mmCIF file of C-alpha atoms in Angstrom:
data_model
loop_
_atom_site.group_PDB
_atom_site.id
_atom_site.type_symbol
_atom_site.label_atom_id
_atom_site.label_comp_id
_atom_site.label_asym_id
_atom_site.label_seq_id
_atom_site.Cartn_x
_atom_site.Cartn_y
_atom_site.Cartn_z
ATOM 1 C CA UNK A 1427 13.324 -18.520 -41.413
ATOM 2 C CA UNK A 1428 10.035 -17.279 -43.159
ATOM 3 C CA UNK A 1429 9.704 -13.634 -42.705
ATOM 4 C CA UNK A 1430 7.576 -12.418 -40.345
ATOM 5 C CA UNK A 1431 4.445 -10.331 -40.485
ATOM 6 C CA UNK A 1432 3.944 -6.755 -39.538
ATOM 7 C CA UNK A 1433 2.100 -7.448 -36.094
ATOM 8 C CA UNK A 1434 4.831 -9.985 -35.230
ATOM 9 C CA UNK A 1435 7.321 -7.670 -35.937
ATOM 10 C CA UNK A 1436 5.360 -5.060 -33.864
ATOM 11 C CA UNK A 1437 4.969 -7.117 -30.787
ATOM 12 C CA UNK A 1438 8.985 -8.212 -31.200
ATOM 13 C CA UNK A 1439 9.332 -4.612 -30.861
ATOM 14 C CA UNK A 1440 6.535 -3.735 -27.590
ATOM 15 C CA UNK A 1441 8.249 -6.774 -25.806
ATOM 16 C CA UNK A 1442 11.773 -5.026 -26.281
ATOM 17 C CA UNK A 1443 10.468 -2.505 -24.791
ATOM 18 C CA UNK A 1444 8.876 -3.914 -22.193
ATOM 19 C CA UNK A 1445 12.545 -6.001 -21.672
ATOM 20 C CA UNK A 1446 14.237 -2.901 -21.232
ATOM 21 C CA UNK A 1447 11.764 -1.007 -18.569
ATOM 22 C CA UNK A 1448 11.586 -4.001 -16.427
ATOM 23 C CA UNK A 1449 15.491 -4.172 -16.637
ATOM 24 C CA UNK A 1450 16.014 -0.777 -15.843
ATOM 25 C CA UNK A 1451 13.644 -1.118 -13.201
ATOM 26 C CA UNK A 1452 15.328 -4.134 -11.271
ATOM 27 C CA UNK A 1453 18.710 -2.298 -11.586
ATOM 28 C CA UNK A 1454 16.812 0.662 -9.622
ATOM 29 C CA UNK A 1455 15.623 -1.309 -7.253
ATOM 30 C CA UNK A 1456 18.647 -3.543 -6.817
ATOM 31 C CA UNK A 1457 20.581 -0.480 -5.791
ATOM 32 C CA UNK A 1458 17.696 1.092 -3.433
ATOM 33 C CA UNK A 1459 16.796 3.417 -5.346
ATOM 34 C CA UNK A 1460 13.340 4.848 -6.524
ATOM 35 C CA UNK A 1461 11.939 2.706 -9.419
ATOM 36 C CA UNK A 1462 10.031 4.021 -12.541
ATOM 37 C CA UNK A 1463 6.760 5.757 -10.753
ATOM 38 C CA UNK A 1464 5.083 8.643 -11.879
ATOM 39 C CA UNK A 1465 3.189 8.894 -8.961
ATOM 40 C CA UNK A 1466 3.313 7.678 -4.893
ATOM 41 C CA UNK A 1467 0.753 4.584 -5.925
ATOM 42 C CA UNK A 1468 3.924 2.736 -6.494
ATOM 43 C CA UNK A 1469 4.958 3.455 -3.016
ATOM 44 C CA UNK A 1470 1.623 2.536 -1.694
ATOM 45 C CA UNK A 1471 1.505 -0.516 -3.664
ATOM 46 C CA UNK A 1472 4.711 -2.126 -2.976
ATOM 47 C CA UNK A 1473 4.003 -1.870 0.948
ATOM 48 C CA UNK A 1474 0.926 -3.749 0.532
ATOM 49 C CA UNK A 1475 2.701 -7.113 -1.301
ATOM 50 C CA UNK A 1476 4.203 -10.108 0.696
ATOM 51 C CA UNK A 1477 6.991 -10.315 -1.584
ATOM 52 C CA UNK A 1478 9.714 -7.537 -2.639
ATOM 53 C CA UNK A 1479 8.533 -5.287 -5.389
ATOM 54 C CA UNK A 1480 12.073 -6.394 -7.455
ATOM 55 C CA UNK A 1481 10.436 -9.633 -7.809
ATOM 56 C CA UNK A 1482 7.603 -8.640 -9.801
ATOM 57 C CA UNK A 1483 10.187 -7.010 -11.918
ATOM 58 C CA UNK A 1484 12.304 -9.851 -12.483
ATOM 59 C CA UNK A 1485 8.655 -12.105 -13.298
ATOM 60 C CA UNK A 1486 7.672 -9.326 -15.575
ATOM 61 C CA UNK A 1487 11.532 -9.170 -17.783
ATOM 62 C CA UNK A 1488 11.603 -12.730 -17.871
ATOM 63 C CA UNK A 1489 7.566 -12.830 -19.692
ATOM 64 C CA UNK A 1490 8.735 -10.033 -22.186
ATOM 65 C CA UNK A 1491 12.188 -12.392 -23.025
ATOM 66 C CA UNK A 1492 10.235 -15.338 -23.671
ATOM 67 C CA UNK A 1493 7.231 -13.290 -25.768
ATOM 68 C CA UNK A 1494 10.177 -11.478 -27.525
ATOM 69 C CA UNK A 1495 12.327 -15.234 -28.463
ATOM 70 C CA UNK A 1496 8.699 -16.640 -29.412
ATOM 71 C CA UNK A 1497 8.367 -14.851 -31.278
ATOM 72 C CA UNK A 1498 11.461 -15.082 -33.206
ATOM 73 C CA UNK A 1499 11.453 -18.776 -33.482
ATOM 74 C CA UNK A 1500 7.785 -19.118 -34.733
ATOM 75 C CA UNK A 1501 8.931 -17.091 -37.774
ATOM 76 C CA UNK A 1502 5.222 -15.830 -39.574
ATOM 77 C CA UNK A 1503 3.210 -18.642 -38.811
ATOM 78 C CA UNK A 1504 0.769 -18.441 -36.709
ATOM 79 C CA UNK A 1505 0.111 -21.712 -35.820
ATOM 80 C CA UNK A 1506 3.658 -21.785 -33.708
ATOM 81 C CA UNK A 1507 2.229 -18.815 -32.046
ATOM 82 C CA UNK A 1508 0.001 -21.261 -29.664
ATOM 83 C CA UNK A 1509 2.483 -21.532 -26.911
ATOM 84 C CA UNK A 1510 2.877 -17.474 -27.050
ATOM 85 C CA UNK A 1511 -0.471 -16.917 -26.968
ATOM 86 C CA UNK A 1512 -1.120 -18.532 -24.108
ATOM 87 C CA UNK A 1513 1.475 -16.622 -22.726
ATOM 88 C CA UNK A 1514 0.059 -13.585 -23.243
ATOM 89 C CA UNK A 1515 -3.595 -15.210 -21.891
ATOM 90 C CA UNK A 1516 -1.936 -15.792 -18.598
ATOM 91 C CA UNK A 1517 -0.258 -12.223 -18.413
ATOM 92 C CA UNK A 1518 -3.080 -10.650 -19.032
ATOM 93 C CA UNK A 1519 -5.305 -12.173 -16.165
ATOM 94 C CA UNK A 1520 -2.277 -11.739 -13.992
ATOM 95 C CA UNK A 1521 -2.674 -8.137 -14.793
ATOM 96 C CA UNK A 1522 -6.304 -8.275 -14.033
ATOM 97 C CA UNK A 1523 -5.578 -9.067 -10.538
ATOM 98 C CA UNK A 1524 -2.895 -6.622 -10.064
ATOM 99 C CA UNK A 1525 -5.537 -3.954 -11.321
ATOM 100 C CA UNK A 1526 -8.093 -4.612 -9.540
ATOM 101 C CA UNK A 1527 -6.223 -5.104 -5.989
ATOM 102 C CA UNK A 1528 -5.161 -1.517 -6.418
ATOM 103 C CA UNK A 1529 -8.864 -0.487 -7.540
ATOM 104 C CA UNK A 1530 -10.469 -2.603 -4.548
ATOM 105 C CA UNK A 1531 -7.925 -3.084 -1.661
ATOM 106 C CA UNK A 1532 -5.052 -0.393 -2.332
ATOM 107 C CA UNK A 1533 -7.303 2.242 -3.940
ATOM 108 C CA UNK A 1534 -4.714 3.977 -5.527
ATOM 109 C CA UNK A 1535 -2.538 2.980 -9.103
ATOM 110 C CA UNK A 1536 0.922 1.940 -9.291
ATOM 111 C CA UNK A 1537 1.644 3.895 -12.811
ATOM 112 C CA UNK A 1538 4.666 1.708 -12.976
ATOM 113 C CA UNK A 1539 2.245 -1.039 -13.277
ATOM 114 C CA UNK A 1540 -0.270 0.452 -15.727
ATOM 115 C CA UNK A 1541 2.567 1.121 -17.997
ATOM 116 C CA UNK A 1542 3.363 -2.975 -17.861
ATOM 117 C CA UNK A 1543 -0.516 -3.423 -18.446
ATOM 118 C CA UNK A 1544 -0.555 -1.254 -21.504
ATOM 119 C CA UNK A 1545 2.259 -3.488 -22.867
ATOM 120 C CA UNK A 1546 0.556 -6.306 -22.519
ATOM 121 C CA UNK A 1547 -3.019 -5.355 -23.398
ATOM 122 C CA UNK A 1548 -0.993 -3.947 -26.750
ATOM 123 C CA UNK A 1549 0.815 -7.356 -27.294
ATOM 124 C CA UNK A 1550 -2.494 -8.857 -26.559
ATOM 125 C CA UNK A 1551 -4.059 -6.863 -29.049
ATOM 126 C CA UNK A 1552 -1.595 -7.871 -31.952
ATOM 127 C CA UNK A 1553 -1.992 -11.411 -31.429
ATOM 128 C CA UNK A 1554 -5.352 -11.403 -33.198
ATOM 129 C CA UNK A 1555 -8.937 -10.294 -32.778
ATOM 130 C CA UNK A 1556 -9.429 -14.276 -31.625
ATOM 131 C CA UNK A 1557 -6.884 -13.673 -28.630
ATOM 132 C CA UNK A 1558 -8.244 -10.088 -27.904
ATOM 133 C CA UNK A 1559 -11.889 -11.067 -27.111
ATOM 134 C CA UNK A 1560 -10.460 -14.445 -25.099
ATOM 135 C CA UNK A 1561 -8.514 -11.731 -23.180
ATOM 136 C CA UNK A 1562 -10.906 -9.244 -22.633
ATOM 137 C CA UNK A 1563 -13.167 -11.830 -21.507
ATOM 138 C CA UNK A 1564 -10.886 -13.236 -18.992
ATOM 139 C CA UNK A 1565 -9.593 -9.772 -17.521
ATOM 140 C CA UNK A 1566 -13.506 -8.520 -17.358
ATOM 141 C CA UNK A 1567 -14.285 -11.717 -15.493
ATOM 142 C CA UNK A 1568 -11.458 -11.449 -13.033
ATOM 143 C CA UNK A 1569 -11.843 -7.356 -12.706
ATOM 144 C CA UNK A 1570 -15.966 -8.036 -11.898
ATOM 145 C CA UNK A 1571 -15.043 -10.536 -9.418
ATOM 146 C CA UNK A 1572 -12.989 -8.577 -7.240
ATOM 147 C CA UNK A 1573 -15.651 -5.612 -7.320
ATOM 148 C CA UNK A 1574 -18.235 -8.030 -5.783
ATOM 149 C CA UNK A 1575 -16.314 -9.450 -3.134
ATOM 150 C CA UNK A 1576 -15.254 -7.238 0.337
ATOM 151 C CA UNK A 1577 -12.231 -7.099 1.546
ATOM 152 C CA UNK A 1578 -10.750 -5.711 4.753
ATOM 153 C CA UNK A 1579 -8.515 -3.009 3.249
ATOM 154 C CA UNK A 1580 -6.160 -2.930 5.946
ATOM 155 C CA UNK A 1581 -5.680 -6.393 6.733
ATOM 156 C CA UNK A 1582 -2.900 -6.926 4.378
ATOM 157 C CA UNK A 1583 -1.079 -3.548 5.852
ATOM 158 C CA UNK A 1584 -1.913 -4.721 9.584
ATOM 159 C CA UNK A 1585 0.699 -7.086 9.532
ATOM 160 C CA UNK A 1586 3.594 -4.866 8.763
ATOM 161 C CA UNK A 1587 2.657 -2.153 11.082
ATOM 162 C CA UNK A 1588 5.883 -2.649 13.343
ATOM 163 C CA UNK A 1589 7.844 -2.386 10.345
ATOM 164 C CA UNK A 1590 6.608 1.768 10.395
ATOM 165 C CA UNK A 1591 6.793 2.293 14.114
ATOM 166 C CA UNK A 1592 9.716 4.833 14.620
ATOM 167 C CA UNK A 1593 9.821 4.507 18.441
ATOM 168 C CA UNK A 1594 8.002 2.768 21.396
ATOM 169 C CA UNK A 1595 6.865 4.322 24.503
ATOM 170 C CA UNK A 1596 6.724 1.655 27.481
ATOM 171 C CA UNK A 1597 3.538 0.644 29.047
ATOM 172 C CA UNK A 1598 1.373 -2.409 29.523
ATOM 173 C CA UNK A 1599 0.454 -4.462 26.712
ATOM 174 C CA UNK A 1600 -3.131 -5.470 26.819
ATOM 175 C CA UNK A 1601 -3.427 -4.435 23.736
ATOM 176 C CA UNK A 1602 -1.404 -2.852 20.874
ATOM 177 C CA UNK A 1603 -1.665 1.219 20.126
ATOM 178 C CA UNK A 1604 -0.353 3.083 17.024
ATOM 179 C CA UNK A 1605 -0.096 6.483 17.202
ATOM 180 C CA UNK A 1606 0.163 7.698 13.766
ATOM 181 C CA UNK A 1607 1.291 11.765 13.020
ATOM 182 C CA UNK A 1608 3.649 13.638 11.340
ATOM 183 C CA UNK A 1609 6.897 16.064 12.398
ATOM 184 C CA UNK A 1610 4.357 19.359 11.078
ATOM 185 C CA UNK A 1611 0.974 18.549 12.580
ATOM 186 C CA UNK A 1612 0.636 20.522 15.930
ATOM 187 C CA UNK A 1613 -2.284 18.567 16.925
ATOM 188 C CA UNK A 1614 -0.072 15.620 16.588
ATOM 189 C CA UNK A 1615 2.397 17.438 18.989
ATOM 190 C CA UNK A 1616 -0.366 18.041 21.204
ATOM 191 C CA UNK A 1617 -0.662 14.476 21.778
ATOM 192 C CA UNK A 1618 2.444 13.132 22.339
ATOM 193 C CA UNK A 1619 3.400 16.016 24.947
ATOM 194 C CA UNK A 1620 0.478 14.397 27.099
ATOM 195 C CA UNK A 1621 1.795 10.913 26.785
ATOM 196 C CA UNK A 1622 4.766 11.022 29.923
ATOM 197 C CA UNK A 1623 2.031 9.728 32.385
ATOM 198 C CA UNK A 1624 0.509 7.046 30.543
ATOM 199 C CA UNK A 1625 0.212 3.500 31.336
ATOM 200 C CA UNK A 1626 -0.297 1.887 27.953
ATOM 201 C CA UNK A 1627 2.563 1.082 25.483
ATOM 202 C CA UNK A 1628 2.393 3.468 23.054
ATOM 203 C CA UNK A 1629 4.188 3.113 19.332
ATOM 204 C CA UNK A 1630 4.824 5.900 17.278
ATOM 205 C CA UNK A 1631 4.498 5.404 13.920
ATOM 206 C CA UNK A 1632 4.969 9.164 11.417
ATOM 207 C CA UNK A 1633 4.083 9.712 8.050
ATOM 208 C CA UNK A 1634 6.794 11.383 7.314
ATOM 209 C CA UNK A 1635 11.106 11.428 8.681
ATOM 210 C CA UNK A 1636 11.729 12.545 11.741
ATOM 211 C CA UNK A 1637 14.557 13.666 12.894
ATOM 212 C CA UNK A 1638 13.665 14.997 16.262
ATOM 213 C CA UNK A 1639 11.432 13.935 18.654
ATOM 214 C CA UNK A 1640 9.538 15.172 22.073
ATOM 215 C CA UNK A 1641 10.057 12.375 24.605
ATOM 216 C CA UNK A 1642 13.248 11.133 25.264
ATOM 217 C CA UNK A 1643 12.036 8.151 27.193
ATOM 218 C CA UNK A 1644 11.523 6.046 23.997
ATOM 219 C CA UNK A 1645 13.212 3.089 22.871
ATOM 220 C CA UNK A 1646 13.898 3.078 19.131
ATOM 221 C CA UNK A 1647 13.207 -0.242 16.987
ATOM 222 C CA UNK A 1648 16.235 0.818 14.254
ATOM 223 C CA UNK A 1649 14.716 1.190 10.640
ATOM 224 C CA UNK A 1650 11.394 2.031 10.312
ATOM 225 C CA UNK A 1651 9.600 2.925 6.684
ATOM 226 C CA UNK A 1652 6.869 5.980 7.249
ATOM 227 C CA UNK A 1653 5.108 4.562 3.218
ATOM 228 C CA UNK A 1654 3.962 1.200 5.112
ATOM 229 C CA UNK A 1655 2.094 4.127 7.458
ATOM 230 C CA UNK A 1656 0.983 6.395 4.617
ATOM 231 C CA UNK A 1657 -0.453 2.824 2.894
ATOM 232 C CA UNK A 1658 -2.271 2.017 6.548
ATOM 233 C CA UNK A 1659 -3.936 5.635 6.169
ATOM 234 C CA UNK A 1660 -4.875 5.082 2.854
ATOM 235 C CA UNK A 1661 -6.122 1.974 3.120
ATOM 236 C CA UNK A 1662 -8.707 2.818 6.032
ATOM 237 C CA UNK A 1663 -9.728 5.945 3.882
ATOM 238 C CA UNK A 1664 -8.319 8.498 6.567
ATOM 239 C CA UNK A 1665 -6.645 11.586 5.524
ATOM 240 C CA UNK A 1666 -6.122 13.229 8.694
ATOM 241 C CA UNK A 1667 -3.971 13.016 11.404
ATOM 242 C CA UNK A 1668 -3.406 12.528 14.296
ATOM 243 C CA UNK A 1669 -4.856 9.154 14.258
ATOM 244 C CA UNK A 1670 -4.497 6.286 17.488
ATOM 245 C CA UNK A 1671 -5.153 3.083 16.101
ATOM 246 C CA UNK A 1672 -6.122 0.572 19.096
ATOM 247 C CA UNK A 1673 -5.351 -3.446 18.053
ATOM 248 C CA UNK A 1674 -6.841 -6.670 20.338
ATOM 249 C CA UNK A 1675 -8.173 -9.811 19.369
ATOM 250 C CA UNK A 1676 -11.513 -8.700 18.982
ATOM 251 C CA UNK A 1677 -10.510 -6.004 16.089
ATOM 252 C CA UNK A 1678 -9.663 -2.625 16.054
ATOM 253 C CA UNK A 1679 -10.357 0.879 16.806
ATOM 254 C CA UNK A 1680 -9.937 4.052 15.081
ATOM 255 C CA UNK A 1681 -9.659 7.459 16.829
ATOM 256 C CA UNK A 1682 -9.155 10.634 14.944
ATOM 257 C CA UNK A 1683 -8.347 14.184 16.153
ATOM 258 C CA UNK A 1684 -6.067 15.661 19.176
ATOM 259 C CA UNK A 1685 -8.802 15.610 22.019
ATOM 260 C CA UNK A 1686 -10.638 12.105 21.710
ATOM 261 C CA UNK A 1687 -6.978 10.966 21.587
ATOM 262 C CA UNK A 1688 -6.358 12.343 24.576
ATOM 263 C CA UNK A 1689 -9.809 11.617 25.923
ATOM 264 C CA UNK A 1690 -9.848 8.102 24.855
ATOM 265 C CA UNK A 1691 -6.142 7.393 26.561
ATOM 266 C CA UNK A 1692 -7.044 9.183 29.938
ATOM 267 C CA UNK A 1693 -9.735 6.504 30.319
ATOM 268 C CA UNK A 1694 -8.156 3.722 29.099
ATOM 269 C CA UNK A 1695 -4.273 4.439 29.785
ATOM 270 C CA UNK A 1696 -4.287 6.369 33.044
ATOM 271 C CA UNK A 1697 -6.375 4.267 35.478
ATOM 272 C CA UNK A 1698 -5.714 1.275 37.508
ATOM 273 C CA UNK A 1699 -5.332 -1.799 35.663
ATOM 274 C CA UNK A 1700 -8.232 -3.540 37.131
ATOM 275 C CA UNK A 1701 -10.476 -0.629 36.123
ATOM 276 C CA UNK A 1702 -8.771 -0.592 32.494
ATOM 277 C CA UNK A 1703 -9.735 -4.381 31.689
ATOM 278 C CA UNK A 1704 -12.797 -4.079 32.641
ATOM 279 C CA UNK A 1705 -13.446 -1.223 30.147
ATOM 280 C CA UNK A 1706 -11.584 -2.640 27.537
ATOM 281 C CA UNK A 1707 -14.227 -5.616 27.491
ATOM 282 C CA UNK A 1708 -16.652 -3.598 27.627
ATOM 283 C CA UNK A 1709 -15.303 -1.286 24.587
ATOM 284 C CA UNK A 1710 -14.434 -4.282 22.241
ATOM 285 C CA UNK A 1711 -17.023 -7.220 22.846
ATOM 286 C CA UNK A 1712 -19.242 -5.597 20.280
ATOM 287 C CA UNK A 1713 -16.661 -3.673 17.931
ATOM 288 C CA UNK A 1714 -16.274 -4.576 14.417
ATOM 289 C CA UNK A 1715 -13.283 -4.919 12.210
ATOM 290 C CA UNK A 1716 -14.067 -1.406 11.237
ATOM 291 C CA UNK A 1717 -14.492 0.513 14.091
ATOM 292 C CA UNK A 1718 -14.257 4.965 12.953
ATOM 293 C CA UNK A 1719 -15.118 7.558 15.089
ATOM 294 C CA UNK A 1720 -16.359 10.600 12.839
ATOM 295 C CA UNK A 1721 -13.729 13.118 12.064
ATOM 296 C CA UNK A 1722 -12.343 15.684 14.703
ATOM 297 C CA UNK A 1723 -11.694 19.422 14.011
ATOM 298 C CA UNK A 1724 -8.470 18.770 15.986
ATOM 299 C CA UNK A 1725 -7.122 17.040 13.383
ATOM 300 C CA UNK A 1726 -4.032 17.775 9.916
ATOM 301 C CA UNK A 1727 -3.929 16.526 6.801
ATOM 302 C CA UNK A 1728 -1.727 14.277 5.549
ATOM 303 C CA UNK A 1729 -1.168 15.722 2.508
ATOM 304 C CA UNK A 1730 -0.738 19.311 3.902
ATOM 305 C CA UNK A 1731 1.744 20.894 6.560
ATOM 306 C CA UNK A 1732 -0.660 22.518 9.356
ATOM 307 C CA UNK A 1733 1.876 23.971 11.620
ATOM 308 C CA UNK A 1734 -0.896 27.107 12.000
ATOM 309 C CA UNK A 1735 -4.134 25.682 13.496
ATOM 310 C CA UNK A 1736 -5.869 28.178 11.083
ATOM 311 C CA UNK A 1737 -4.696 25.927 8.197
ATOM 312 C CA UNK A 1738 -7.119 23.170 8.442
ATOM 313 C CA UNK A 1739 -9.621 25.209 9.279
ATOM 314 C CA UNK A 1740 -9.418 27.301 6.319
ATOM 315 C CA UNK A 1741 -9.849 24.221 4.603
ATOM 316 C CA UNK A 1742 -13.404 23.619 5.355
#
């Protein structure tokens, strides 16, 4: 074998690398434990895919094997480099939609997954000025079109909403209600100590573990994952809680804050049913996908503890 240049040698090297995180990763993950994250993006992230985060993993070892053996059979010429380089051209814009889904839609960064870009933006970079501007091109193209285009941030999250609901209280079901809080927000409290007279089903689904919980009346799902709610939040752009999110087939409804909780379910929740449909057509006939009331005072935030009402309020 003909030996091999100094950037070949270099991106044998970064795809090592790259090998080894991704491998130490899926053993992580394949024993439920926390992967390599620097930060809760990750966390976000993962509960925003259709597919389990081990998988992209897996994808991503098995792309650094076959750059790293490429690389080892095309010896120093270049011209054997074709199939690699196309490779690389298809990680790349596979990156560029990973990026900009947690720019436009997740709005936060998986670091895990910026360290995997930097390896492959490197390897990228290695391959030859010829293969860096064909992959810059393609990544800008892919990054732009994603900025241009709207999505419905929560759409994706929507859907596994039941999968963070850590108990159910037992009402009618004209339309779904998510109560989301945490076990430190007394606002939160506030709420769910008014809910023993209400008509509408009610699911409860916390930020945060609980481990005790005001109404005994409840009926517990089993498992329930409080980062699919924390992604939800984040994904509308709230930050405070408590927060009733109201689901029908016209869309949904945001209320923030303790008392237009409590306002909004003692007109909708605690009057006769007859009553009750007839305002819920007239609430929803004209709402949007993207229905917020403005901000309450009553209200904690997620990041902080606000046991003391005083708390938030010193925040302003």
């Amino acid at each position: 074998m003909q030996q091999m240049t100094f950037s070949m040698k270099a991106s044998r090297i970064i795809a090592l690398l790259g090998s080894i995180i991704t491998l130490v990763q899926i053993v992580l993950l394949g024993n439920e434990k926390d992967g390599i994250c620097l930060n809760d993006g990750c966390e976000v992230v993962d509960s925003l895919t259709t597919v389990p985060p081990i998988l992209f993993s897996v994808g991503g070892f098995l792309f650094f094997q076959t750059i790293f053996w490429g690389i080892w059979y095309a010896g120093k010429n270049r011209k054997d480099l074709r199939f690699v380089n196309i490779v690389l051209l298809a990680a790349l814009a596979a990156e560029g939609v990973l990026l900009s889904f947690q720019h436009v839609v997740a709005q936060t960064f998986c670091s895990y997954c910026l360290i995997i870009l930097a390896l492959v933006v490197l390897l990228n970079v290695l391959a030859g000025a010829r293969q860096f501007i064909s992959g810059t091109a393609i990544f800008a193209a892919i990054f732009l079109s994603f900025t241009v285009l709207q999505f419905s941030g929560s759409s994706l999250s929507l859907e596994r909403l039941d999968s963070g609901t850590f108990a159910v209280l037992e009402g009618s079901e004209t339309e779904k209600h998510y109560l989301f809080f945490s076990s430190t927000c007394n606002y939160c409290e506030e709420v769910i100590s008014s809910l023993q007279d209400d008509t509408c089903t009610i699911r409860f689904n916390p930020i945060d573990e609980i481990d005790e919980f005001a109404l005994d009346d409840v009926e517990r799902p089993g498992n329930y994952d409080p980062a699919v709610n924390r992604a939800v939040l984040q994904s509308l752009g709230l930050n405070q809680i408590p927060v009733l999110l109201v689901l029908n087939d016209s869309g949904f409804q945001i209320i923030n804050g303790s008392a237009p909780i409590r306002e909004y379910l003692d007109e909708h929740c605690r009057v006769p049913q007859e009553e009750q449909a007839v305002n819920e057509s007239s609430d929803f006939s004209q709402s949007s996908s993207f229905d917020y009331l403005p901000p309450q005072d009553e209200a904690c935030s997620v990041d902080v503890e606000c046991d003391d009402p005083e708390l938030l309020q010193g925040e302003k």
